[in-house]
Each structure stands twice: as structure tokens, then as C-alpha cells.
Coordinates of C-alpha atoms in Angstrom, one line a residue:
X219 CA 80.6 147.0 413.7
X220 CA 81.9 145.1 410.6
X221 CA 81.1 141.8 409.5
X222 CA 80.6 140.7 412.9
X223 CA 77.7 139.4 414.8
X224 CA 78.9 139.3 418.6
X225 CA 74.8 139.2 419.9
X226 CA 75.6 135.5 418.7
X227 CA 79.5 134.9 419.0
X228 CA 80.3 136.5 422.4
X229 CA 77.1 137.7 423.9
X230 CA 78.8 139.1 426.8
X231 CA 80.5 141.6 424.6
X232 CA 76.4 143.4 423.7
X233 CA 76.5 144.6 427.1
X234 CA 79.5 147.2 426.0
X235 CA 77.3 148.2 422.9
X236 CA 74.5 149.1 425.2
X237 CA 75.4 152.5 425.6
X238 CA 76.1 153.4 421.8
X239 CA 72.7 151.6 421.3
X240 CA 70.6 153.9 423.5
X241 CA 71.9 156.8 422.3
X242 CA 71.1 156.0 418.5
X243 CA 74.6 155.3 417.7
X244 CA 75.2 151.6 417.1
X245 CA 75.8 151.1 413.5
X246 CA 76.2 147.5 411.8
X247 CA 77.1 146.7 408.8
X248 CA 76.1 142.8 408.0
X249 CA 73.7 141.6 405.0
X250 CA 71.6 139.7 407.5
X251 CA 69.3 141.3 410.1
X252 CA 71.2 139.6 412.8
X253 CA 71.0 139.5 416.5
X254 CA 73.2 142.6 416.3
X255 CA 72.1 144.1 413.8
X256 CA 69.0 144.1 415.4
X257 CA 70.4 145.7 418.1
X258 CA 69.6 148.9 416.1
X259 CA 65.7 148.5 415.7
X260 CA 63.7 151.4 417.6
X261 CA 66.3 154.5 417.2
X262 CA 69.1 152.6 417.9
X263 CA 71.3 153.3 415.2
X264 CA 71.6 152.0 411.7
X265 CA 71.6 148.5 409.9
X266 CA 73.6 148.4 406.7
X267 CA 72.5 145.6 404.7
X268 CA 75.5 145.9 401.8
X269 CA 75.4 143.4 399.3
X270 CA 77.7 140.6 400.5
X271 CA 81.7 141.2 399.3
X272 CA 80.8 145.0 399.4
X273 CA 81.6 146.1 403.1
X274 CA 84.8 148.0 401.3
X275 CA 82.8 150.0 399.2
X276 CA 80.9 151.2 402.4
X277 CA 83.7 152.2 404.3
X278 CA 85.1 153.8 401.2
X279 CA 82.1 156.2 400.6
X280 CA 81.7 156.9 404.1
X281 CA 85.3 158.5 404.1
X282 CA 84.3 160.3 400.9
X283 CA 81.6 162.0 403.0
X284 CA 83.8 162.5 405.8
X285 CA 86.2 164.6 403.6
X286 CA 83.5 166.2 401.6
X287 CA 81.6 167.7 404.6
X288 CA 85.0 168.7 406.2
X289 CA 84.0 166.3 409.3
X290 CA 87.6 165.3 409.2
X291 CA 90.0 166.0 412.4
X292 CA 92.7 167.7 410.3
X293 CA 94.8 168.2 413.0
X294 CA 95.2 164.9 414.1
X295 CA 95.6 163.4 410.2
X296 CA 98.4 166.5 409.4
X297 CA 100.5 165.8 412.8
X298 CA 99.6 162.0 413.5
X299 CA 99.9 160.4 409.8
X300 CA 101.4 159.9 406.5
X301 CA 100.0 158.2 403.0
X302 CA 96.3 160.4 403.7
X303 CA 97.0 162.6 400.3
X304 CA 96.7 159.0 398.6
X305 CA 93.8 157.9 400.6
X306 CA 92.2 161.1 400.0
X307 CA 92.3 160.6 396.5
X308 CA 91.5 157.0 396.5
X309 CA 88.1 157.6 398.0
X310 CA 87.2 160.5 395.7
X311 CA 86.1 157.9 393.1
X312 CA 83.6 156.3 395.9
X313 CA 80.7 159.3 396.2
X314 CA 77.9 157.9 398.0
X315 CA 75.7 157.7 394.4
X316 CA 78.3 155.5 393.1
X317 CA 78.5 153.4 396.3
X318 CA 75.0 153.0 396.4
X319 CA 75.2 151.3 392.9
X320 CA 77.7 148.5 394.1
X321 CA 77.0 148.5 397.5
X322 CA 72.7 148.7 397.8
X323 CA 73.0 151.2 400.5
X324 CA 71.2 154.5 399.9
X325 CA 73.7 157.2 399.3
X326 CA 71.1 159.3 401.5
X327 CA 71.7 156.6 404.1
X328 CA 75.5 156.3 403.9
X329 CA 75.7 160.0 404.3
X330 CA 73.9 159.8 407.6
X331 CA 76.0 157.1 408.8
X332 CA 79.2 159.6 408.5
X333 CA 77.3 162.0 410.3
X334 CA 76.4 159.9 412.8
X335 CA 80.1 158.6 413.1
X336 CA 81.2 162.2 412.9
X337 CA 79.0 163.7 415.7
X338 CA 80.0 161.0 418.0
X339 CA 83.8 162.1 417.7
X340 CA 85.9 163.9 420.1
X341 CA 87.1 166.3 417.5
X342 CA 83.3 167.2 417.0
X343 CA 82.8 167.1 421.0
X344 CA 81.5 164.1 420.8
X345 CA 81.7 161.1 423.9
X346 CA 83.7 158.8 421.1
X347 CA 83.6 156.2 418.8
X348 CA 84.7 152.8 417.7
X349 CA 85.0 151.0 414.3
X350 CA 85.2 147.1 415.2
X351 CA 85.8 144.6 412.5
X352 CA 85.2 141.2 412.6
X353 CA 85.7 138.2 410.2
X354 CA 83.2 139.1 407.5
X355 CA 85.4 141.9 406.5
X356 CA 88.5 140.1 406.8
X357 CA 87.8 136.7 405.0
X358 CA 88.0 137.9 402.0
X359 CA 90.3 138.0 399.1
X360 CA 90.4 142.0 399.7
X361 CA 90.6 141.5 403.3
X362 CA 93.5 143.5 404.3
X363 CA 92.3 146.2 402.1
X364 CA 88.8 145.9 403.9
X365 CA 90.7 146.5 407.1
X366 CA 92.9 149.0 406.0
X367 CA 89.9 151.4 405.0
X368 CA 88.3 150.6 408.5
X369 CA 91.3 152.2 409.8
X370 CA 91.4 154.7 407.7
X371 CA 87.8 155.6 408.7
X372 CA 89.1 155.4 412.2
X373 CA 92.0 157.7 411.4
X374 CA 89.7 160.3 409.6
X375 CA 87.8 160.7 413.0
X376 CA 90.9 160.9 415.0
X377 CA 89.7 157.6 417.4
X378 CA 93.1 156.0 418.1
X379 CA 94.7 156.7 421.2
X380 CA 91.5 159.3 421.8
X381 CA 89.6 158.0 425.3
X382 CA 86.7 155.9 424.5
X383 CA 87.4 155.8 421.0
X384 CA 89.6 154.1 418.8
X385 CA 90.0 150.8 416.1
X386 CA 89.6 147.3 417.0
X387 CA 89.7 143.6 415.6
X388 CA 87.0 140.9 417.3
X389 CA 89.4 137.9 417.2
X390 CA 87.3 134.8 416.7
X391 CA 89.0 132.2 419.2
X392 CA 89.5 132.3 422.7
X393 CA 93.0 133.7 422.9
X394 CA 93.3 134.6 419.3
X395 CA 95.3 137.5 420.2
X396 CA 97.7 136.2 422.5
X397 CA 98.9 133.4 420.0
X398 CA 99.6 136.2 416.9
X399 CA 101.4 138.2 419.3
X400 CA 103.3 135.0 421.1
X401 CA 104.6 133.9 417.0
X402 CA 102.0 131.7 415.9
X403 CA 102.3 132.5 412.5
X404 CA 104.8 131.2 410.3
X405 CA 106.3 134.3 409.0
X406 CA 106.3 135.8 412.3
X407 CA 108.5 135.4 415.6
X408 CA 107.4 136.3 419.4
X409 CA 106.5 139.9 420.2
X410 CA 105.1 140.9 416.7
X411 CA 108.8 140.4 414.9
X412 CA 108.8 139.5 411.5
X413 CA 110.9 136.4 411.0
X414 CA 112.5 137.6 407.6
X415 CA 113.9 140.5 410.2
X416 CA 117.6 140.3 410.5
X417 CA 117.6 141.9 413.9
X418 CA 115.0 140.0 414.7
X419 CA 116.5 136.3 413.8
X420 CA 119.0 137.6 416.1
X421 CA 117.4 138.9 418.6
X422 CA 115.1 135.0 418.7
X423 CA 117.8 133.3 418.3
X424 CA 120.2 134.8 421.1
X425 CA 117.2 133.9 423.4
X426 CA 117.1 130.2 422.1
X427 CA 120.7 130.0 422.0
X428 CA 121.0 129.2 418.6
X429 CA 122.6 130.7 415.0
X430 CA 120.2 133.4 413.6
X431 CA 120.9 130.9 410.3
X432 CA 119.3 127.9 411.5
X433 CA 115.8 129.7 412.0
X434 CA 113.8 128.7 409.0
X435 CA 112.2 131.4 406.6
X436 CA 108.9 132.6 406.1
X437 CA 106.6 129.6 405.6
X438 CA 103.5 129.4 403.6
X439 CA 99.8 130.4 404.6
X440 CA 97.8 127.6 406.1
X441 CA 95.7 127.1 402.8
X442 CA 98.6 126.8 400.4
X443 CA 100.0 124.4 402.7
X444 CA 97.1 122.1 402.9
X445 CA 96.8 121.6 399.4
X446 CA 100.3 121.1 398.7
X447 CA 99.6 118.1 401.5
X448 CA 101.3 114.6 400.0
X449 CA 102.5 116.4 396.6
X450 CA 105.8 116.9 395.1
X451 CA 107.4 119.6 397.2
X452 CA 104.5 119.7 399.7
X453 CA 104.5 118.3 403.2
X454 CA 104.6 114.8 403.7
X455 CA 103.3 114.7 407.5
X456 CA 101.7 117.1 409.3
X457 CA 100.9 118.0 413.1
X458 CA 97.2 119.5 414.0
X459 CA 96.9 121.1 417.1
X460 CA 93.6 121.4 418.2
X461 CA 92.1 122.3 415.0
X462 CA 89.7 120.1 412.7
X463 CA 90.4 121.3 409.2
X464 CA 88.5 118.9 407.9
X465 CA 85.8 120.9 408.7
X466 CA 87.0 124.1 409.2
X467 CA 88.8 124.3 406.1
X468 CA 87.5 126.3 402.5
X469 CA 86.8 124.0 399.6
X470 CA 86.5 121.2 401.7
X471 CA 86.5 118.1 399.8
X472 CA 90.2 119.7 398.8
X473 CA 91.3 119.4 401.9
X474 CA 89.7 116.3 403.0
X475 CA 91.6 114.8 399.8
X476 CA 94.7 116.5 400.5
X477 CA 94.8 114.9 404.2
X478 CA 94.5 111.5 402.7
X479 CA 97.8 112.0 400.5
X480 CA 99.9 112.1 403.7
X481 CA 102.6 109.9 404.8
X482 CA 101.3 110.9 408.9
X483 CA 98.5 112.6 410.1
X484 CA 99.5 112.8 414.2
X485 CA 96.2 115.1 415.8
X486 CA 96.8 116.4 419.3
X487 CA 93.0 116.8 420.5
X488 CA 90.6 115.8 423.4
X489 CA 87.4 115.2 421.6
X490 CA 87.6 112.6 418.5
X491 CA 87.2 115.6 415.6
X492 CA 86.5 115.0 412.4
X493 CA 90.3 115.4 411.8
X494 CA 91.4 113.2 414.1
X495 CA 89.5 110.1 413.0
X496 CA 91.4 110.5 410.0
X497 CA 94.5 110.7 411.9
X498 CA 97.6 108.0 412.1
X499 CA 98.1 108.8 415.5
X500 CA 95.8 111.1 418.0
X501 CA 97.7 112.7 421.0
X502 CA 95.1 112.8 423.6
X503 CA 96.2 116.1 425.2
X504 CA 95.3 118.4 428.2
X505 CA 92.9 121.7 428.1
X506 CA 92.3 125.0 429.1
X507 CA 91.3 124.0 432.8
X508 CA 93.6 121.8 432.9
X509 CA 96.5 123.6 432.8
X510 CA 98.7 126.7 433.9
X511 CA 99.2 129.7 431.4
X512 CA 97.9 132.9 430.5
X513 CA 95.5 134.6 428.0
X514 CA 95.5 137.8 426.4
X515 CA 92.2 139.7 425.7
X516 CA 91.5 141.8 422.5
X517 CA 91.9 144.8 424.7
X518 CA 95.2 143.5 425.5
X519 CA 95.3 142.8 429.2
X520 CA 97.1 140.0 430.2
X521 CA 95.0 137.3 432.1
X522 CA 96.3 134.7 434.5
X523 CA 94.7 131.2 433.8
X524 CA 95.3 129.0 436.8
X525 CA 94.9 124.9 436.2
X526 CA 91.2 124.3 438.0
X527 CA 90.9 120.5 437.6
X528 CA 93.4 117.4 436.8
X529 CA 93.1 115.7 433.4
X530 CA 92.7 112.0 433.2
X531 CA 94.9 109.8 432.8
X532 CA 97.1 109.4 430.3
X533 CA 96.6 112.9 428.8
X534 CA 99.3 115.1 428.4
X535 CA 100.2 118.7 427.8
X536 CA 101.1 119.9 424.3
X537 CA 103.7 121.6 426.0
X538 CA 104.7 117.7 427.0
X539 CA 103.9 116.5 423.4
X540 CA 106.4 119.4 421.8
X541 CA 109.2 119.0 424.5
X542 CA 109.4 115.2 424.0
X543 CA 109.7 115.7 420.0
X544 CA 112.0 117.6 421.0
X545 CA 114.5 115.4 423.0
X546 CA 114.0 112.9 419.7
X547 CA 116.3 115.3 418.0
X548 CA 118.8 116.3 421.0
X549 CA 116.8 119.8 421.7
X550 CA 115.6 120.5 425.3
X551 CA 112.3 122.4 425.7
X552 CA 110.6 123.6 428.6
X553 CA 107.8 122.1 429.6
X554 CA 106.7 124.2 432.6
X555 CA 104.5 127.1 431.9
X556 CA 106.1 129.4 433.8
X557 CA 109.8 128.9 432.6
X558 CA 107.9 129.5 429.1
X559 CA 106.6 132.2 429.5
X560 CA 109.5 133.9 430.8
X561 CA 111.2 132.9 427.9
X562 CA 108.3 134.0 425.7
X563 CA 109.4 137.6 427.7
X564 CA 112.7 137.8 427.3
X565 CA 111.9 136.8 423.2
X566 CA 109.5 139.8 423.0
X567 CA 111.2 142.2 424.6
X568 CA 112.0 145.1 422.2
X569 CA 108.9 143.8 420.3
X570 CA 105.8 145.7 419.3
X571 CA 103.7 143.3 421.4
X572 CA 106.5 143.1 424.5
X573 CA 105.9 141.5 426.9
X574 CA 109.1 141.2 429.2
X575 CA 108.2 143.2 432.5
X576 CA 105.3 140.7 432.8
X577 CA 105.9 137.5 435.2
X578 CA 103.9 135.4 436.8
X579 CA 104.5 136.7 440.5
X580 CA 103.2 140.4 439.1
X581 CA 100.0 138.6 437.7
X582 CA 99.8 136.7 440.9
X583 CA 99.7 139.7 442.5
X584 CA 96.6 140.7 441.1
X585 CA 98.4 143.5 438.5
X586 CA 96.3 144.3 435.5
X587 CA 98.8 144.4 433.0
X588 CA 99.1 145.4 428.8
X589 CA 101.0 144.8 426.7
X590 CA 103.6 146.9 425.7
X591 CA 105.0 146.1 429.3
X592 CA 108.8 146.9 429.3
X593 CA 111.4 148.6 431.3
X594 CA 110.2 151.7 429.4
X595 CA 106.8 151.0 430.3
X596 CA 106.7 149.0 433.6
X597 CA 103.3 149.0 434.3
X598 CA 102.3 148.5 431.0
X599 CA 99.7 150.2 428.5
X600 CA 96.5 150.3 428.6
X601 CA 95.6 152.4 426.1
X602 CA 97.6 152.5 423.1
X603 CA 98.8 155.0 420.3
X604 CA 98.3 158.2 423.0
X605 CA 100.6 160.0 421.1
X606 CA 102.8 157.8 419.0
X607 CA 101.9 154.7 416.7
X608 CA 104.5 151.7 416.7
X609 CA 106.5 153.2 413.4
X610 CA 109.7 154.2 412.4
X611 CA 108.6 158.1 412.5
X612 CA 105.9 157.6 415.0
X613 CA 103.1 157.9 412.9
X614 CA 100.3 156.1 411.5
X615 CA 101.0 155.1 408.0
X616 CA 97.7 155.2 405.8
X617 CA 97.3 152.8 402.8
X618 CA 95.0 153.6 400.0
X619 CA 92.4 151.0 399.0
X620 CA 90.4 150.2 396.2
X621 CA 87.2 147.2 396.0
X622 CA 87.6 144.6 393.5
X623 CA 84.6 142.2 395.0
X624 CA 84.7 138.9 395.6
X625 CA 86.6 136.1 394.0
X626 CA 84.3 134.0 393.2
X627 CA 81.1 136.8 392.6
X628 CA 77.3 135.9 391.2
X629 CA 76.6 134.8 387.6
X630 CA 74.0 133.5 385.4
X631 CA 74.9 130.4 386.6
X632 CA 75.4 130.6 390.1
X633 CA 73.1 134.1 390.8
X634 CA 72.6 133.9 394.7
X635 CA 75.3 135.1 397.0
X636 CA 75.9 132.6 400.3
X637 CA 77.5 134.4 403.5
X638 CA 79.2 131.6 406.2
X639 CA 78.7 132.4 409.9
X640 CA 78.3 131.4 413.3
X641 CA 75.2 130.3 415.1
X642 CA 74.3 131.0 419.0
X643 CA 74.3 127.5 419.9
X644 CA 77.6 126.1 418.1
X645 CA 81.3 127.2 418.1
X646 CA 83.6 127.2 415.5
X647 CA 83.4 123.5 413.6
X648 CA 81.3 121.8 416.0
X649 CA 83.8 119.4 417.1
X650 CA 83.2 119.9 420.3
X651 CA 79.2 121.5 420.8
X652 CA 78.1 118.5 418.6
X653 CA 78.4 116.4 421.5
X654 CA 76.5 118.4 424.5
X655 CA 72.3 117.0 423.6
X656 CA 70.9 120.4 424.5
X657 CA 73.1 121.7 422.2
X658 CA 72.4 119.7 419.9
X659 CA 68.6 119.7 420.5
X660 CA 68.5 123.3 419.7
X661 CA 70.1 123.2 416.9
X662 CA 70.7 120.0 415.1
X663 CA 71.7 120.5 411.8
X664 CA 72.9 123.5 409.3
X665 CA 69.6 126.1 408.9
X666 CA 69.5 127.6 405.3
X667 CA 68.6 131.1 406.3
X668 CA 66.5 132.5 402.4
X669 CA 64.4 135.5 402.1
X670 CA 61.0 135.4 401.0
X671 CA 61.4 136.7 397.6
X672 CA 63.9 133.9 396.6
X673 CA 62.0 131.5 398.0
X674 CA 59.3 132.0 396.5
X675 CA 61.3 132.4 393.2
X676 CA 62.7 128.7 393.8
X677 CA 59.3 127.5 395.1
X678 CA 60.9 127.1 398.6
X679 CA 59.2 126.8 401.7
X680 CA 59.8 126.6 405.2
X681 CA 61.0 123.4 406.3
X682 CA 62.0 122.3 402.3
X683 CA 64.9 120.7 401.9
X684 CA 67.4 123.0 399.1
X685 CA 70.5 122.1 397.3
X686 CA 73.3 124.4 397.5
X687 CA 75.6 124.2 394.7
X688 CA 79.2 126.2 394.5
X689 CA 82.2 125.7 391.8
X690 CA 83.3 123.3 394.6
X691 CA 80.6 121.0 395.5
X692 CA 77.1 120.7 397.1
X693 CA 75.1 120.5 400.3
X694 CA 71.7 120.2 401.5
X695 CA 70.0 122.5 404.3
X696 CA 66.8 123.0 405.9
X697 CA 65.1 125.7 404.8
X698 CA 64.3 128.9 407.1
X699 CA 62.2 131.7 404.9
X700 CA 62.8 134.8 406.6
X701 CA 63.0 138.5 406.3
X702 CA 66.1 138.9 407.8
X703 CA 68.0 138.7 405.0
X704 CA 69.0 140.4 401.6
X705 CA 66.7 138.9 399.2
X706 CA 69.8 138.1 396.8
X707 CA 71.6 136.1 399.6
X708 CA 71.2 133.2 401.9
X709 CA 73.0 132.6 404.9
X710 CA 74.7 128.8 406.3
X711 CA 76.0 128.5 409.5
X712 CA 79.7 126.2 409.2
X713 CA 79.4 124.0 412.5
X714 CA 78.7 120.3 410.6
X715 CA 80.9 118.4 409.3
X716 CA 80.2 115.2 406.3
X717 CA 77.3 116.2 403.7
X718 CA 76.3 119.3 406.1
X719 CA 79.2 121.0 405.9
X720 CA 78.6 124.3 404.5
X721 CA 82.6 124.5 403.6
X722 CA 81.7 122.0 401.1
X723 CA 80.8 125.5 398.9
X724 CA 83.3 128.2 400.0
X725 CA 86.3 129.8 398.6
X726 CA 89.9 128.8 398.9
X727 CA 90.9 132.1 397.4
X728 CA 92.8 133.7 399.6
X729 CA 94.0 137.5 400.0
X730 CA 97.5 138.2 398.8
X731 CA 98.8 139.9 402.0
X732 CA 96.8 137.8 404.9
X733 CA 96.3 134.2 402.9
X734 CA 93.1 134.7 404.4
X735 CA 90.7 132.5 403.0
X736 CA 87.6 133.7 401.7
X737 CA 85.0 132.4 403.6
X738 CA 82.2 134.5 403.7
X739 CA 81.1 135.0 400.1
X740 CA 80.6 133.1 397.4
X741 CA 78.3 132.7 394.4
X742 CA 75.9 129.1 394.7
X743 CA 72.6 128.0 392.7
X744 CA 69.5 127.0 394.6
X745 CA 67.2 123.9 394.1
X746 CA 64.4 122.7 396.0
X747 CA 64.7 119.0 396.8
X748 CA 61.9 117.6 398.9
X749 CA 60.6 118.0 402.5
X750 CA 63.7 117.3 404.4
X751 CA 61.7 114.6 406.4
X752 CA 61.6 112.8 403.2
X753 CA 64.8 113.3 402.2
X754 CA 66.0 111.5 405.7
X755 CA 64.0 108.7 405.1

């Protein structure tokens, strides 16, 4: 597991790591001691405590080891890949010695980490293995290289399309998945197309009924396009669906600023976020229980999601919201869930995420379907990449990495790494967990998480209030002194908004494939202030 702390994000998820964990195989990699990672206390695996922005060099020297012990499955890299002459020599520079330097793990350790992860393979006669990332690796400025060497590692071993092994993202959201593979992003159309595809445009826009020409390019990542908000050539008015980027958002005071310069701010919410009180116009529209419509797990599987309550009045479907726009400019949309989502079939049939043998009567039913479901695959796929991979020739095409570090990396000035996550009681940027008191009660306010050495260093204790400085701005946290942590890093959960927001400090440098922001590193200064107590009074 990779940058990912699911003990604390989706808890029902540990119950799947159980049996890894007793038999001595769960291995995390995460610069905290968190709930998962102390999963692996007792024999249960290993903790990799990598300095933050480092997880790369990791998975790096573990395929060095991989390749120097001849723990490799040969036969499935020579008949099932392409590009693994480059990655072999790309991680020949990354010996575990070297590693150890940038990383902190020791090379003894990282060695017996590919062992472990070797032993556990089928090719080895092993029961099977996973490498999960999560958004610790993928925030990043070398994000999609981070994930590209997790597959890699994956690869090495042989785990996709092998039973009970295999590669996996942990989406963050609550249908994550279904909305990449539906078009959500802006340089993408339904079913996984690329929009700049000719065949593609075509393929959309037959569906739509419209010219293949009037389908707009690719557009920009979300953090370009906020701070372009309200300037010359930016966007002048801007419709947020159920987001609140005025938390959520990296270098947050930017953004804040940026949502100011706009000629219309129209939110479509059903709690009054932080974004929406800045709003011209709030949409006050339906949710998940609310409504008709279907979600898609990370495994995959389709899931029906059957309306369980009516909304109040006067709300309204952002299905209803977008279909009324709509009509404004002589355009009919549908605006009942069903019809959608047959159209949403029919757009990504042919698609690597296709969807068009799935209806609504077969879910009904009680099917368990995956996608790929098409005529050529009618009751779907469960399990992916048996013995093909969604390419041109069938195979799995390897990329060779390399680790820069972090954008924005520790100096004299600012010598203390900060890591971003999620805490137990909150989700995402509070908006709506702010409001439930027990919630609240149990944790009510962003916890600096600091590691005995550096407190001491600052002459920080437990319960002092600290000033967190970035390049971008400031904060103020409650200290937590704990050993759960690398003693060059401290740790702020993101759920506040105002003066507590710990977005305040991060990154808006983003990764030149994803325009993933990155998050979860960057370099701050520390300052004891007073007792927070006094500080509130």
C-alpha cells in the first residue's frame, strides 16, 4: 500500500488486508505510523517510513532487487510486455545503498521488502500479491511517474490478470471511478476515449447527434483553470458541482482570490460550503439518496443506486439543473436517469471502459456486472488483463521512470517537510462533517501531528499552539507530539477551511501528464506561538 491510509479513509476496506496482515505480508509505505501502517506491528509485515516525496525511489530500488536476485517472472515480462529493456535499465541506477541515501529506508530493509513481495507471487508459488496506490503517491509533481513504477513493480511480479493478484488505484471519492470512466475529465470523452481522438469525436458525436467539429478540444487541468479565473483569456464564470475549492484547492488564498475575479460564481450544493457562500447564485440540488443512478466500485462492478428518500422542496437534480441550461440554448438533455445512462452505453461502447451491454433491467435483475460489458463480452469482466492488456498489440507497455523530488523540497529556510491527509472523523474539505456535533466533538480543529525530536528542537509541547509557514502562506495548529512520525516531518489533516486550512501551505505545482496538484509535500518552517487556549482568547 502506497501513500494511502485506508484504516482511516475507508475502514471497511482493512478487513480485505486482514489476511496479508496475518501472514506477515502487509507492507506500507507512508512517513507516518498510521492506522495502517500500524497494521504491520507484531510480524505483520513492514512499515516504510520514506522521507516524504520519496515513495518513487522506493519502488525504484525494490525493482532493482527484483531484477538483481532474478525474482522476476521472465516469462510473463518477455510474452506480456514491451518498454522492460528501458525500465530495466532505468532502475539499475537505484541499488538499494543509493536508495537508502534519498529515501531513509535501510537498503537491508528494502531488500527484504522485495523478497517478501517476491515470495508472495504466483510465479514463486506464492497465494498473490497486490500493489495499491493511493493519493500520496499520486499528488505529486512526479505522480504519474510514481504510478508508473508501481506498475512496473506489479509487472515485474507478474500480478495483473494473475488470481488474487494484480495493480490497483484507491480512488478517494465515492464514485471516483465511475465519473473518469463516464468523461469527467476535460480531455476525455465516455468510455475512457480521448477527446483529441478522431474516431472518437466521431464515435461521441454520432451518439449526440452532432458534427464531430463542434465538440470542443482538450480543456485545461482544474488548477490552471482556477487561476486563470477573471483574467485575460481565463474564464469569466464558472459552475461548481458539489465541490468546495475554496478549501479543497492547493495554494489556497490563490484560489480564494481567483474566485473573487469572476463575473458569476453559480454553486450547485446542499450544504452552504465555503464555496458557495461566495457564490452569485447557489443551486440547491438533490443527493445520493435522493436520486436514481448507478455507481462503479474500484474493482469495477457496476452498482445500482436506487432513490431511498424524497428531497425537499424546491431542490432539484443536477441532472435538472444541466437539462434546463440546456433548453436556454435550444439543446434537449435528458433528464431521467435511465435514458442517460443508456446513452452513456451506447457513448462507451467500443471504449476501454464499455459499458453498453449494461441496462438497468440487467442490474435490476440482481446481475453483478464489470465493466468491459459488450456484445463481445456480455456478462462482463470481472477480472481484467487475463491474457491481453487494452493496447494496440495486446500488451502492457512499460514506461521508464526516474525521481526528481518534490517541487517545492526542504531548505535552510523552510527545513521541515509537511504531508496533507485525511483524518478518521472528517471527509474530504469538511463541508459537510463540520456540521454533525459528534463529529465535531471529536475532532474540532486541524491536529499538528510533530515528533518528539522536532518538538523539542522548536520548544514545542503538547497542546502548544505552532505556526506553519509555506512560500504560500501560514496557519496555526494544535500541537500533537508523537512518535508516529518521521522526526523531519509533520503531518496536517486538510478538513477546515478560513485560518485552519492546511491548503493555506501546499503546492499548486502540478505534474505535467496528470495536472495533479501536489498536495502532499511541501517544505514549511515551525514556530511555537502560545498555548492555543491563549491564543483563542
Amino acid at each position: 500500500v502506497v501513500g494511502s491510509n485506508p484504516a482511516a479513509t475507508m475502514p471497511p476496506l482493512v478487513q480485505h488486508l486482514a489476511g496479508a496482515r496475518e501472514r506477515g505480508g502487509l507492507v506500507v509505505i507512508d512517513p507516518r505510523a498510521s492506522a495502517t501502517a500500524r497494521l504491520t506491528d507484531g510480524g505483520g509485515g513492514i512499515h516504510l517510513a520514506a522521507v516524504p516525496g520519496s515513495d518513487l525511489v522506493v519502488l525504484l530500488a525494490l525493482t532493482h532487487v527484483l531484477i538483481d536476485e532474478a525474482l522476476v517472472d521472465a516469462n510473463y515480462v518477455d510474452t506480456r510486455t514491451t518498454g522492460w529493456d528501458a525500465v530495466r535499465a532505468s532502475v539499475a541506477r537505484w541499488w538499494p545503498e543509493r536508495a537508502e541515501a534519498v529515501c531513509g529506508i535501510p537498503a537491508d530493509t528494502l531488500r527484504a521488502t522485495a523478497r517478501l513481495l517476491a515470495a508472495a507471487a504466483p510465479v514463486h508459488g506464492g497465494r498473490g500479491a497486490y500493489v495499491l496506490t493511493g493519493r500520496g503517491l499520486e499528488q505529486s509533481t512526479q505522480g504519474t511517474d510514481g504510478v508508473s513504477a508501481a506498475i512496473n513493480l506489479a509487472v515485474a511480479l507478474g500480478l495483473p490478470g494473475r488470481p488474487g493478484s494484480g495493480y490497483g488505484p484507491l480512488t478517494g471519492q465515492g464514485n471516483g471511478q465511475g465519473g473518469r470512466e463516464h468523461g469527467l475529465k476535460s480531455d476525455q470523452l465516455p468510455g475512457y476515449r480521448m477527446i483529441s481522438d478522431p474516431a472518437a469525436r466521431a464515435h461521441v458525436a454520432a451518439v449526440w447527434g452532432v458534427d464531430p467539429a463542434s465538440l470542443p478540444g482538450p480543456g485545461i487541468p482544474a488548477v490552471e483553470l482556477l487561476s486563470r479565473l477573471g483574467t485575460p483569456g481565463g474564464a469569466k464564470a464558472l459552475l461548481v458541482h458539489g465541490a468546495n475549492p475554496a478549501v479543497s484547492a492547493p495554494n489556497v488564498s490563490a484560489v480564494r482570490a481567483a474566485l473573487g475575479r469572476l463575473d458569476l460564481l453559480v454553486v450547485s450544493d446542499f450544504v452552504p460550503s465555503e464555496t458557495a457562500q461566495l457564490a452569485d447564485v447557489v443551486l440547491p440540488v438533490t443527493q445520493w439518496a435522493e436520486e436514481e443512478g448507478t455507481m462503479t466500485t474500484l474493482e469495477g462492478r457496476v452498482v445500482r443506486r436506487r432513490k431511498a428518500i424524497d428531497p425537499p422542496a424546491g431542490a432539484r437534480s443536477e441532472l435538472w439543473v444541466w437539462a434546463e441550461l440546456a433548453e436556454r440554448f435550444g439543446h434537449h438533455l435528458a433528464v431521467d436517469a435511465r435514458e442517460v445512462f443508456d446513452e452513456l452505453a451506447r457513448a462507451s461502447a467500443g471504449g476501454r471502459a464499455d459499458y453498453s451491454a449494461i441496462t438497468y433491467d440487467r442490474l435490476d435483475a440482481g446481475e453483478s456486472l464489470f465493466w468491459p460489458c459488450s456484445a463481445a463480452a456480455p456478462d462482463g469482466t470481472p477480472r481484467m488483463f487475463l491474457d491481453t492488456f487494452a493496447t494496440d498489440d495486446g500488451r502492457a507497455h512499460l514506461v521508464a521512470v526516474n525521481h526528481h523530488g518534490p517541487a517545492d523540497d526542504v531548505t535552510a529556510g523552510t527545513p521541515v517537510h509537511l504531508v496533507t491527509g485525511r483524518v478518521l472523523h472528517h471527509y474530504q474539505s469538511g463541508a459537510q462533517t463540520r456540521r454533525v456535533a459528534e463529529l465535531v466533538e471529536a475532532a474540532p480543529g486541524p491536529v499538528l501531528e510533530i515528533h518528539p525530536v522536532l518538538a523539542d528542537t522548536h520548544g514545542v509541547s503538547e497542546g502548544d499552539a505552532v505556526r506553519v509557514t509555506s512560500a504560500r502562506g501560514e496557519m496555526v495548529a494544535t500541537a500533537s507530539v508523537t512518535d508516529a512520525i518521521r522526526p523531519d516531518t509533520v503531518f496536517l489533516p486538510f478538513h477546515w477551511a478560513g485560518d485552519l486550512s492546511a491548503n493555506l501551505l501546499t503546492n499548486d505545482a502540478t505534474d505535467p501528464f496528470s495536472g495533479m496538484p501536489e498536495f502532499k509535500v511541501c517544505a514549511v518552517r515551525l514556530e511555537r506561538v502560545r498555548h492555543l487556549q491563549e491564543v483563542l482568547a
